[in-house]
């Protein structure tokens, strides 16, 4: 049977067929759909974790117990889980353990373009890379077999294009392989990484890496497609798809296992071609290692080290090499260009009033990762820094520690509910412990919204839809020792502004404002009315435009001010009333609907 599956759907299928019994993840684009799809299969316990390190540690426990286990995350999530990756490289596994790393070349939804093949090299563990959905299914089984055969965690690296592109997968019914598992056998010399044990395990890790390289050279996971031997290309992942089209007449060594490299296979391939070309997205991992083997090759002189590859990018590199390639497909240019559409908060977003207030109060804002990151853009321009998950609170504390948090220019941290539970709690504890005086705004929309409405410990609902235990963020904050905790309705703009003023006025101790309001996509969203504009009262003052709502747009010019009046699209408006609250002329009202 044939199915059209995205890479993420295929990975979920491959994990199920490989006999995975436990899977854990924290949502993050482009990896989110892996666990969402895996949760649909019987026989697999799938759980959202509060962060990636917790996800990997839980998967480690499951594999120690003898089950095949999987932890899934986006590339920067592996930074959070990296300490766990490194101890697992030394302890090895019992049941198979695969770590999905969904990288994001082009930084489509991330703060960087890091290439996580480097983690495999750094941690001395194998890395497998599929080039399409079929390989995403097939290579998962190989990854688990490899994990158990060599007693190692395996990194399974995809990219945005592999994760989200769809291709045909051949599925022959329900072929799930049930693994009875091996009972945990207590062995502190293997599983307890005190310094003495770690020193003894390190030579074993190095020997394992050597044996993995020998396995890779003999495995069908890497294959040669012979053509003209004037040029030989080494490539992998989605870059292979572009390479086989642009270099269609030449020989290609496609790597399915990108670390450790198959040294013998590469030497054999290189010895039979006149010129060796490396086509790899992002870092020159292959190129560096192949040159270290003493094999002449070219790569990053012709292909960029930044941004994601495309057919056009690989074609340009091939032309620089002097390789005749297919002409680019001509496209029609239109006289009228479609206007750009910058990202914006959804109509009815509970974060809107907070950013409107922050901009109005002219405070400095240390931002974080989530929907609210959009607050850095016009019309709010209400964020000064955005780093990684949980960074906002530490940055605000540092500003306070050096005296930058002043009456004239106060600093606040803005963080979401899911992000606070992911990485914000230690930072808040640090402020309390060191007697800081920062103000933290927790935007609680009762969901992990940016990645597509995933549950988290703050919602109290599990991935399977069953009721878990809801973590009360207000109780957590108070339990950490914060005395001044303010809870405000996120849709009440005047109250939000007043509360933020009150919090930043406290200069001798930390304060926390929790702005509560459900994401507009949740079924319990409170809106009941659609707002309209009184054309007579509106004079085009433009204050309502500053709330940045896509439902509000410019209409005809006002005769007295020569400024555009506001119009509200009834198909987009959900009646959050923020625009109504900021209008100084009462020109916006609730319609009778």
Coordinates of C-alpha atoms in Angstrom, one line a residue:
X1 CA 0.0 0.0 0.0
X2 CA 1.3 3.5 -0.9
X3 CA 0.8 6.5 1.3
X4 CA 1.7 10.2 0.8
X5 CA 3.4 11.2 4.1
X6 CA 5.4 14.1 5.4
X7 CA 8.8 13.3 6.8
X8 CA 7.4 13.8 10.3
X9 CA 4.5 11.5 9.7
X10 CA 6.9 8.9 8.2
X11 CA 9.1 9.1 11.2
X12 CA 6.2 8.4 13.5
X13 CA 5.2 5.4 11.3
X14 CA 8.8 4.2 11.3
X15 CA 9.0 4.4 15.1
X16 CA 5.8 2.5 15.5
X17 CA 6.8 -0.2 13.1
X18 CA 10.2 -0.5 14.8
X19 CA 8.5 -1.4 18.0
X20 CA 8.9 1.8 20.0
X21 CA 7.1 1.6 23.4
X22 CA 7.9 5.1 24.8
X23 CA 8.3 8.5 23.2
X24 CA 8.7 11.9 24.7
X25 CA 9.2 15.4 23.2
X26 CA 8.8 19.1 23.7
X27 CA 7.0 20.7 20.7
X28 CA 9.2 22.8 18.4
X29 CA 9.1 23.5 14.7
X30 CA 9.9 21.5 12.5
X31 CA 9.7 18.5 14.8
X32 CA 6.3 18.9 16.5
X33 CA 4.2 16.6 14.3
X34 CA 6.4 13.6 15.0
X35 CA 5.0 13.0 18.5
X36 CA 1.5 14.1 17.6
X37 CA 1.3 11.4 14.9
X38 CA 3.1 8.8 17.0
X39 CA 0.5 9.3 19.8
X40 CA -2.2 8.0 17.3
X41 CA -0.7 4.5 17.4
X42 CA -1.6 1.9 19.9
X43 CA 1.1 0.3 22.0
X44 CA 3.2 3.5 22.3
X45 CA 3.1 5.7 25.3
X46 CA 3.7 9.2 24.0
X47 CA 4.1 12.2 26.4
X48 CA 4.8 15.9 26.1
X49 CA 7.6 16.8 28.5
X50 CA 8.2 20.3 30.0
X51 CA 11.5 20.5 28.1
X52 CA 13.8 18.5 25.9
X53 CA 16.2 17.4 28.6
X54 CA 13.4 16.0 30.6
X55 CA 12.1 14.3 27.4
X56 CA 15.5 12.7 26.8
X57 CA 16.0 11.6 30.4
X58 CA 12.6 10.0 30.4
X59 CA 13.4 8.2 27.1
X60 CA 16.7 7.1 28.7
X61 CA 14.9 5.6 31.6
X62 CA 12.6 3.7 29.3
X63 CA 15.5 2.3 27.2
X64 CA 17.4 1.4 30.4
X65 CA 14.4 -0.6 31.3
X66 CA 14.6 -2.5 28.1
X67 CA 12.1 -0.8 25.9
X68 CA 12.8 0.9 22.6
X69 CA 12.4 4.6 23.2
X70 CA 12.5 7.8 21.3
X71 CA 13.0 11.5 22.2
X72 CA 12.1 14.1 19.6
X73 CA 13.1 17.8 19.4
X74 CA 14.0 20.6 17.2
X75 CA 17.7 21.4 16.7
X76 CA 18.0 24.0 19.5
X77 CA 16.2 21.6 21.8
X78 CA 19.2 19.3 21.6
X79 CA 21.2 22.2 23.2
X80 CA 18.9 21.9 26.2
X81 CA 19.2 18.1 26.2
X82 CA 22.9 18.0 25.4
X83 CA 24.2 17.1 28.9
X84 CA 21.9 14.1 28.8
X85 CA 23.2 13.2 25.4
X86 CA 26.7 13.2 26.6
X87 CA 26.2 10.9 29.6
X88 CA 24.2 8.6 27.4
X89 CA 27.1 8.4 25.0
X90 CA 29.1 6.8 27.9
X91 CA 26.4 4.7 29.6
X92 CA 25.1 3.3 26.3
X93 CA 21.6 1.8 26.3
X94 CA 19.7 -1.4 27.0
X95 CA 16.7 -1.1 24.7
X96 CA 17.3 1.0 21.6
X97 CA 17.3 4.8 21.9
X98 CA 16.9 7.2 19.1
X99 CA 17.0 11.0 19.4
X100 CA 15.3 13.0 16.6
X101 CA 16.9 16.3 15.9
X102 CA 14.9 18.4 13.4
X103 CA 17.3 21.0 12.1
X104 CA 16.2 24.3 10.6
X105 CA 18.5 25.5 7.8
X106 CA 17.4 29.0 6.8
X107 CA 16.2 29.6 10.4
X108 CA 12.5 29.6 9.2
X109 CA 11.3 29.2 12.8
X110 CA 14.4 29.4 15.0
X111 CA 17.0 31.7 16.4
X112 CA 19.9 30.0 14.6
X113 CA 20.9 27.6 11.9
X114 CA 23.1 25.2 14.0
X115 CA 24.1 22.0 12.3
X116 CA 23.5 19.1 14.7
X117 CA 25.7 16.7 12.9
X118 CA 28.3 18.4 15.0
X119 CA 26.7 17.0 18.1
X120 CA 27.2 13.5 16.8
X121 CA 30.8 14.2 16.2
X122 CA 31.2 15.9 19.6
X123 CA 29.4 13.2 21.6
X124 CA 30.9 10.3 19.6
X125 CA 27.5 8.8 18.7
X126 CA 26.2 7.8 15.3
X127 CA 24.0 10.1 13.2
X128 CA 21.6 8.9 10.5
X129 CA 20.0 11.2 7.9
X130 CA 17.0 10.3 5.7
X131 CA 16.6 12.1 2.3
X132 CA 12.8 11.5 1.9
X133 CA 9.8 10.0 3.7
X134 CA 10.5 6.5 2.6
X135 CA 13.9 6.6 4.2
X136 CA 12.4 8.3 7.3
X137 CA 10.4 5.0 7.8
X138 CA 13.1 2.6 6.8
X139 CA 16.1 4.3 8.5
X140 CA 14.2 4.4 11.9
X141 CA 14.3 0.6 12.0
X142 CA 18.0 0.7 11.1
X143 CA 18.6 3.3 13.8
X144 CA 17.1 1.2 16.6
X145 CA 18.9 -2.0 15.4
X146 CA 22.2 0.0 15.4
X147 CA 21.5 1.4 18.8
X148 CA 21.0 -2.0 20.3
X149 CA 23.9 -3.7 18.4
X150 CA 26.4 -1.1 19.4
X151 CA 25.0 -0.1 22.8
X152 CA 24.6 3.6 21.8
X153 CA 22.1 6.4 21.5
X154 CA 21.6 7.3 17.8
X155 CA 20.9 10.8 16.5
X156 CA 18.4 10.8 13.7
X157 CA 18.8 14.2 11.9
X158 CA 16.2 15.7 9.6
X159 CA 15.8 19.2 8.3
X160 CA 12.8 21.4 7.7
X161 CA 12.4 20.3 4.1
X162 CA 12.6 16.6 5.1
X163 CA 10.2 17.0 8.0
X164 CA 7.6 19.0 6.1
X165 CA 7.8 17.8 2.5
X166 CA 5.6 14.9 1.5
X167 CA 6.6 11.9 -0.6
X168 CA 5.3 8.4 -1.3
X169 CA 5.9 5.7 1.2
X170 CA 5.4 2.0 0.5
X171 CA 3.7 0.4 3.6
X172 CA 3.0 -3.3 3.6
X173 CA 0.3 -3.5 6.2
X174 CA 0.9 -3.6 9.9
X175 CA 4.5 -4.8 10.2
X176 CA 5.2 -3.6 13.7
X177 CA 8.1 -5.5 15.3
X178 CA 7.4 -6.2 18.9
X179 CA 10.5 -6.3 21.1
X180 CA 10.2 -8.1 24.4
X181 CA 12.9 -6.0 25.8
X182 CA 15.8 -6.9 28.1
X183 CA 15.2 -6.5 31.8
X184 CA 17.3 -3.9 33.5
X185 CA 20.4 -5.5 35.0
X186 CA 22.0 -3.4 37.8
X187 CA 25.5 -2.5 36.7
X188 CA 26.8 0.8 38.2
X189 CA 30.0 0.5 36.2
X190 CA 27.9 1.0 33.1
X191 CA 25.0 3.2 34.2
X192 CA 26.5 5.3 37.1
X193 CA 28.9 7.9 35.6
X194 CA 31.0 8.9 38.5
X195 CA 34.5 10.0 37.4
X196 CA 36.1 6.6 37.9
X197 CA 33.5 4.8 35.8
X198 CA 33.6 7.6 33.1
X199 CA 37.3 7.2 32.7
X200 CA 36.9 3.4 32.2
X201 CA 34.1 3.9 29.7
X202 CA 35.9 6.5 27.5
X203 CA 38.2 4.0 25.7
X204 CA 35.1 1.8 25.1
X205 CA 33.3 4.9 23.5
X206 CA 36.3 5.4 21.2
X207 CA 36.4 1.8 20.2
X208 CA 32.7 1.8 19.6
X209 CA 33.1 4.8 17.2
X210 CA 35.8 2.9 15.3
X211 CA 33.5 -0.1 14.9
X212 CA 30.6 2.1 13.9
X213 CA 32.8 3.5 11.1
X214 CA 33.6 0.0 9.8
X215 CA 29.9 -0.9 9.9
X216 CA 29.0 2.3 8.0
X217 CA 31.5 1.4 5.2
X218 CA 29.9 -2.0 4.7
X219 CA 26.2 -0.9 5.1
X220 CA 23.7 -0.4 2.4
X221 CA 22.6 2.8 4.2
X222 CA 25.3 4.5 2.2
X223 CA 25.1 3.9 -1.5
X224 CA 27.0 4.8 -4.7
X225 CA 25.1 5.8 -7.9
X226 CA 27.7 5.5 -10.6
X227 CA 27.7 7.8 -13.6
X228 CA 30.5 9.7 -15.3
X229 CA 33.6 9.5 -13.2
X230 CA 34.9 12.9 -14.2
X231 CA 33.1 14.2 -11.1
X232 CA 32.1 12.4 -7.9
X233 CA 29.8 14.0 -5.5
X234 CA 29.4 13.2 -1.8
X235 CA 26.1 14.4 -0.3
X236 CA 23.2 13.5 2.1
X237 CA 19.8 14.5 3.3
X238 CA 17.8 17.0 1.2
X239 CA 20.9 18.2 -0.6
X240 CA 21.0 14.7 -2.2
X241 CA 17.6 15.5 -3.9
X242 CA 19.1 18.6 -5.5
X243 CA 22.4 17.0 -6.3
X244 CA 20.9 14.0 -8.2
X245 CA 19.1 16.5 -10.5
X246 CA 21.9 18.9 -11.1
X247 CA 24.7 16.4 -11.2
X248 CA 22.5 13.7 -12.9
X249 CA 25.2 12.5 -15.3
X250 CA 27.9 12.2 -12.6
X251 CA 28.7 9.7 -9.8
X252 CA 27.1 10.3 -6.4
X253 CA 27.9 8.8 -3.0
X254 CA 24.8 9.3 -0.9
X255 CA 25.4 9.1 2.8
X256 CA 22.6 7.8 4.9
X257 CA 24.9 7.7 8.0
X258 CA 26.6 11.0 8.3
X259 CA 28.7 10.1 11.4
X260 CA 31.0 8.4 11.8
X261 CA 31.9 8.7 8.1
X262 CA 32.5 5.5 6.1
X263 CA 36.2 6.1 5.6
X264 CA 36.9 3.0 3.5
X265 CA 33.9 3.6 1.3
X266 CA 34.9 7.3 0.8
X267 CA 38.5 6.3 -0.1
X268 CA 37.3 3.8 -2.6
X269 CA 34.8 6.2 -4.2
X270 CA 37.3 9.1 -4.3
X271 CA 40.0 6.9 -5.9
X272 CA 37.7 6.2 -8.9
X273 CA 36.7 9.8 -9.7
X274 CA 38.7 12.6 -11.2
X275 CA 37.3 15.4 -9.0
X276 CA 35.6 15.0 -5.7
X277 CA 32.9 17.5 -4.8
X278 CA 31.1 17.8 -1.4
X279 CA 27.5 19.2 -1.5
X280 CA 26.4 19.5 2.1
X281 CA 23.9 22.0 3.7
X282 CA 25.3 24.3 6.4
X283 CA 28.6 23.3 8.0
X284 CA 31.5 21.6 6.1
X285 CA 31.4 18.5 8.3
X286 CA 32.1 16.0 5.5
X287 CA 34.6 18.3 3.7
X288 CA 36.6 18.9 6.9
X289 CA 36.8 15.2 7.7
X290 CA 37.5 14.1 4.2
X291 CA 40.4 16.6 3.9
X292 CA 41.7 15.4 7.2
X293 CA 41.9 11.9 5.6
X294 CA 44.2 13.4 3.0
X295 CA 41.7 13.2 0.2
X296 CA 41.5 16.3 -2.1
X297 CA 38.0 17.7 -2.5
X298 CA 36.1 21.0 -3.0
X299 CA 32.9 22.1 -1.4
X300 CA 32.3 25.4 0.4
X301 CA 34.3 27.3 -2.2
X302 CA 31.3 26.8 -4.4
X303 CA 28.4 26.1 -2.1
X304 CA 27.3 28.4 0.7
X305 CA 27.8 27.7 4.4
X306 CA 24.7 29.7 5.4
X307 CA 20.9 29.3 4.6
X308 CA 19.2 26.3 3.3
X309 CA 19.9 24.8 -0.1
X310 CA 17.6 24.7 -3.0
X311 CA 17.8 23.6 -6.6
X312 CA 18.9 27.1 -7.6
X313 CA 21.6 27.2 -4.9
X314 CA 23.1 23.9 -6.0
X315 CA 22.8 24.9 -9.7
X316 CA 24.7 28.1 -9.0
X317 CA 27.5 26.1 -7.3
X318 CA 27.6 23.6 -10.1
X319 CA 28.0 26.4 -12.7
X320 CA 30.9 27.9 -10.7
X321 CA 32.5 24.5 -10.9
X322 CA 32.1 24.6 -14.7
X323 CA 29.4 21.9 -14.7
X324 CA 26.8 22.3 -17.4
X325 CA 23.4 22.1 -15.7
X326 CA 19.7 22.4 -16.5
X327 CA 18.5 25.9 -17.3
X328 CA 16.4 27.4 -14.5
X329 CA 12.7 27.3 -15.1
X330 CA 11.5 30.7 -16.3
X331 CA 8.7 32.4 -14.2
X332 CA 6.2 35.0 -15.2
X333 CA 6.8 38.4 -13.6
X334 CA 3.7 40.4 -12.7
X335 CA 3.4 44.2 -13.1
X336 CA 1.6 44.4 -9.7
X337 CA 3.5 42.8 -6.8
X338 CA 1.7 41.2 -3.9
X339 CA 2.4 43.3 -0.8
X340 CA 4.4 41.7 1.9
X341 CA 2.6 40.3 5.0
X342 CA 4.7 40.5 8.1
X343 CA 3.9 38.2 11.0
X344 CA 1.3 39.4 13.5
X345 CA -0.6 38.4 16.5
X346 CA -3.9 36.8 15.7
X347 CA -7.2 38.7 16.0
X348 CA -8.2 38.3 19.6
X349 CA -4.8 37.3 20.9
X350 CA -4.5 37.8 24.7
X351 CA -1.0 39.1 24.3
X352 CA -2.1 42.2 22.4
X353 CA -3.0 44.4 25.4
X354 CA 0.3 43.6 27.1
X355 CA 2.4 44.8 24.3
X356 CA 0.2 47.8 23.7
X357 CA 0.7 48.7 27.3
X358 CA 4.5 48.0 27.3
X359 CA 4.9 50.3 24.3
X360 CA 2.8 53.0 25.9
X361 CA 4.8 52.8 29.1
X362 CA 8.1 52.9 27.2
X363 CA 9.8 50.1 29.3
X364 CA 12.7 48.0 28.1
X365 CA 11.7 44.4 27.5
X366 CA 13.7 41.2 27.6
X367 CA 11.7 38.9 25.4
X368 CA 11.5 35.1 25.0
X369 CA 10.4 32.4 22.6
X370 CA 6.8 32.0 21.6
X371 CA 3.9 33.8 19.8
X372 CA 4.7 36.8 21.9
X373 CA 8.1 37.1 20.1
X374 CA 6.1 39.0 17.5
X375 CA 6.0 41.8 20.0
X376 CA 9.4 42.9 18.7
X377 CA 7.8 43.8 15.3
X378 CA 5.7 46.9 14.4
X379 CA 3.4 48.3 15.4
X380 CA 4.4 47.3 19.0
X381 CA 8.2 47.5 18.7
X382 CA 8.0 46.4 22.3
X383 CA 11.0 44.0 22.8
X384 CA 14.7 44.7 23.0
X385 CA 16.1 41.2 23.2
X386 CA 15.1 37.7 22.2
X387 CA 17.5 34.8 22.9
X388 CA 16.4 31.4 23.7
X389 CA 13.7 29.8 25.9
X390 CA 14.0 31.1 29.4
X391 CA 16.6 33.8 28.6
X392 CA 14.3 36.7 29.2
X393 CA 14.3 36.5 33.0
X394 CA 18.1 36.1 33.3
X395 CA 18.7 39.1 31.0
X396 CA 16.3 41.2 33.0
X397 CA 18.1 40.2 36.2
X398 CA 21.5 41.1 34.7
X399 CA 20.2 44.5 33.7
X400 CA 18.9 45.0 37.2
X401 CA 22.2 43.8 38.8
X402 CA 24.3 46.4 37.0
X403 CA 21.8 49.3 37.7
X404 CA 20.3 49.5 34.2
X405 CA 16.8 48.8 35.7
X406 CA 16.0 52.4 36.6
X407 CA 12.9 54.5 37.1
X408 CA 13.8 56.4 33.9
X409 CA 14.2 53.2 31.9
X410 CA 12.8 50.1 33.7
X411 CA 13.4 46.6 32.4
X412 CA 10.9 43.8 32.5
X413 CA 11.0 40.1 31.3
X414 CA 8.2 38.8 29.2
X415 CA 7.8 35.0 29.0
X416 CA 4.9 32.6 28.1
X417 CA 3.4 30.0 30.4
X418 CA 4.9 27.0 28.5
X419 CA 8.3 28.6 28.3
X420 CA 8.2 29.5 32.0
X421 CA 7.7 25.8 32.8
X422 CA 10.3 24.9 30.2
X423 CA 13.2 27.0 31.3
X424 CA 11.9 30.1 33.3
X425 CA 11.6 28.6 36.8
X426 CA 15.4 28.3 37.5
X427 CA 15.9 31.9 36.3
X428 CA 13.1 33.2 38.6
X429 CA 14.5 31.2 41.5
X430 CA 17.9 32.9 40.8
X431 CA 16.3 36.4 41.1
X432 CA 14.6 35.5 44.4
X433 CA 17.8 33.8 45.8
X434 CA 20.0 36.7 44.9
X435 CA 17.5 39.3 46.1
X436 CA 17.0 40.8 42.7
X437 CA 14.3 43.4 41.9
X438 CA 13.2 42.5 38.4
X439 CA 9.7 42.4 37.1
X440 CA 8.6 39.3 35.2
X441 CA 5.5 39.2 33.0
X442 CA 4.1 35.7 32.4
X443 CA 1.7 35.6 29.5
X444 CA -0.5 32.7 30.3
X445 CA -2.7 31.7 27.4
X446 CA -3.3 28.2 28.7
X447 CA -1.6 26.3 25.8
X448 CA 1.6 26.0 23.9
X449 CA 0.3 28.0 21.1
X450 CA 3.1 28.9 18.6
X451 CA 3.7 25.3 17.6
X452 CA 0.0 24.4 17.2
X453 CA -1.9 24.2 20.4
X454 CA 0.0 21.5 22.3
X455 CA -0.8 20.7 25.9
X456 CA 1.7 21.3 28.7
X457 CA 1.9 20.9 32.5
X458 CA 0.1 24.2 32.9
X459 CA -3.0 22.9 31.1
X460 CA -3.4 19.7 33.0
X461 CA -4.2 17.7 29.9
X462 CA -1.9 15.1 28.5
X463 CA -1.0 14.4 24.9
X464 CA -3.5 11.5 24.8
X465 CA -6.3 13.9 25.9
X466 CA -6.6 12.4 29.4
X467 CA -6.7 14.6 32.5
X468 CA -3.3 15.0 34.2
X469 CA -2.3 17.2 37.1
X470 CA -2.4 20.9 36.3
X471 CA 0.6 22.9 37.5
X472 CA -0.6 26.2 39.0
X473 CA 1.9 28.8 37.8
X474 CA 0.7 31.4 40.4
X475 CA 1.3 28.8 43.2
X476 CA 4.7 28.0 41.8
X477 CA 5.7 31.6 41.7
X478 CA 4.6 32.2 45.3
X479 CA 6.2 29.0 46.4
X480 CA 9.5 30.3 45.0
X481 CA 9.3 33.2 47.4
X482 CA 7.9 36.0 45.2
X483 CA 5.8 38.2 47.5
X484 CA 4.3 40.5 44.9
X485 CA 2.3 38.4 42.5
X486 CA -0.4 40.1 40.4
X487 CA -2.9 38.2 38.3
X488 CA -4.8 40.3 35.6
X489 CA -7.3 39.6 32.9
X490 CA -5.2 39.9 29.7
X491 CA -8.2 41.3 27.8
X492 CA -8.6 44.3 30.2
X493 CA -6.0 46.7 28.7
X494 CA -6.4 49.5 31.3
X495 CA -6.0 47.0 34.1
X496 CA -3.0 45.4 32.4
X497 CA -1.3 48.8 32.1
X498 CA -2.1 49.8 35.7
X499 CA -0.8 46.4 37.0
X500 CA 2.5 46.7 35.0
X501 CA 3.0 50.2 36.4
X502 CA 2.4 48.9 39.9
X503 CA 4.8 46.0 39.5
X504 CA 7.7 48.0 38.0
X505 CA 7.4 50.6 40.8
X506 CA 8.6 47.9 43.3
X507 CA 12.3 48.4 43.5
X508 CA 13.5 46.4 46.4
X509 CA 12.3 42.9 45.5
X510 CA 11.1 40.8 42.6
X511 CA 7.5 41.1 41.2
X512 CA 5.5 38.9 38.8
X513 CA 2.5 39.8 36.7
X514 CA 0.5 36.9 35.3
X515 CA -1.6 38.1 32.4
X516 CA -4.3 35.4 31.9
X517 CA -6.4 35.0 28.8
X518 CA -7.0 31.9 26.6
X519 CA -5.5 31.6 23.1
X520 CA -8.1 32.6 20.5
X521 CA -8.0 29.1 19.1
X522 CA -9.1 27.4 22.3
X523 CA -12.8 26.3 22.5
X524 CA -13.3 28.3 25.8
X525 CA -12.3 31.6 24.2
X526 CA -14.8 34.1 25.8
X527 CA -15.6 36.4 22.8
X528 CA -19.3 36.8 22.1
X529 CA -19.6 40.0 20.1
X530 CA -18.1 41.6 16.9
X531 CA -16.9 45.1 17.2
X532 CA -17.8 47.8 14.7
X533 CA -16.8 51.4 14.0
X534 CA -19.1 54.4 14.3
X535 CA -18.2 56.2 11.1
X536 CA -19.4 59.6 12.5
X537 CA -17.3 59.4 15.7
X538 CA -14.1 58.1 14.2
X539 CA -11.8 60.9 13.1
X540 CA -8.8 58.7 12.0
X541 CA -6.7 59.2 15.2
X542 CA -5.1 55.9 14.4
X543 CA -4.8 54.7 18.1
X544 CA -6.7 51.5 17.3
X545 CA -4.2 50.7 14.5
X546 CA -1.5 50.6 17.2
X547 CA -3.0 47.4 18.7
X548 CA -1.8 45.6 15.6
X549 CA -5.0 43.6 15.0
X550 CA -5.4 42.1 11.5
X551 CA -9.1 42.7 11.7
X552 CA -8.7 46.5 11.8
X553 CA -7.8 48.2 8.5
X554 CA -7.8 51.6 7.0
X555 CA -10.9 53.1 5.4
X556 CA -11.7 56.4 3.8
X557 CA -10.1 59.6 4.8
X558 CA -11.7 61.7 7.5
X559 CA -12.7 65.1 6.1
X560 CA -11.4 67.1 9.2
X561 CA -8.1 65.3 9.8
X562 CA -7.3 63.9 6.4
X563 CA -6.4 60.6 8.1
X564 CA -7.9 57.2 7.3
X565 CA -10.8 56.1 9.5
X566 CA -10.8 52.6 10.9
X567 CA -12.8 49.7 9.6
X568 CA -13.3 46.3 11.3
X569 CA -13.5 43.1 9.2
X570 CA -16.5 41.1 10.7
X571 CA -15.0 37.9 9.4
X572 CA -11.8 38.3 11.4
X573 CA -13.0 40.1 14.5
X574 CA -13.7 37.9 17.5
X575 CA -14.7 40.6 19.9
X576 CA -11.7 40.8 22.3
X577 CA -12.5 44.5 22.8
X578 CA -8.9 45.7 23.1
X579 CA -9.5 48.2 20.3
X580 CA -12.7 49.4 21.9
X581 CA -10.8 50.0 25.2
X582 CA -8.1 52.2 23.6
X583 CA -10.4 54.3 21.4
X584 CA -10.5 57.8 23.0
X585 CA -13.7 58.8 21.1
X586 CA -15.9 55.8 21.9
X587 CA -16.1 55.2 18.1
X588 CA -15.8 51.5 18.5
X589 CA -18.8 49.6 19.9
X590 CA -20.1 46.1 20.2
X591 CA -22.6 45.2 17.5
X592 CA -25.8 43.4 18.4
X593 CA -24.8 39.9 17.4

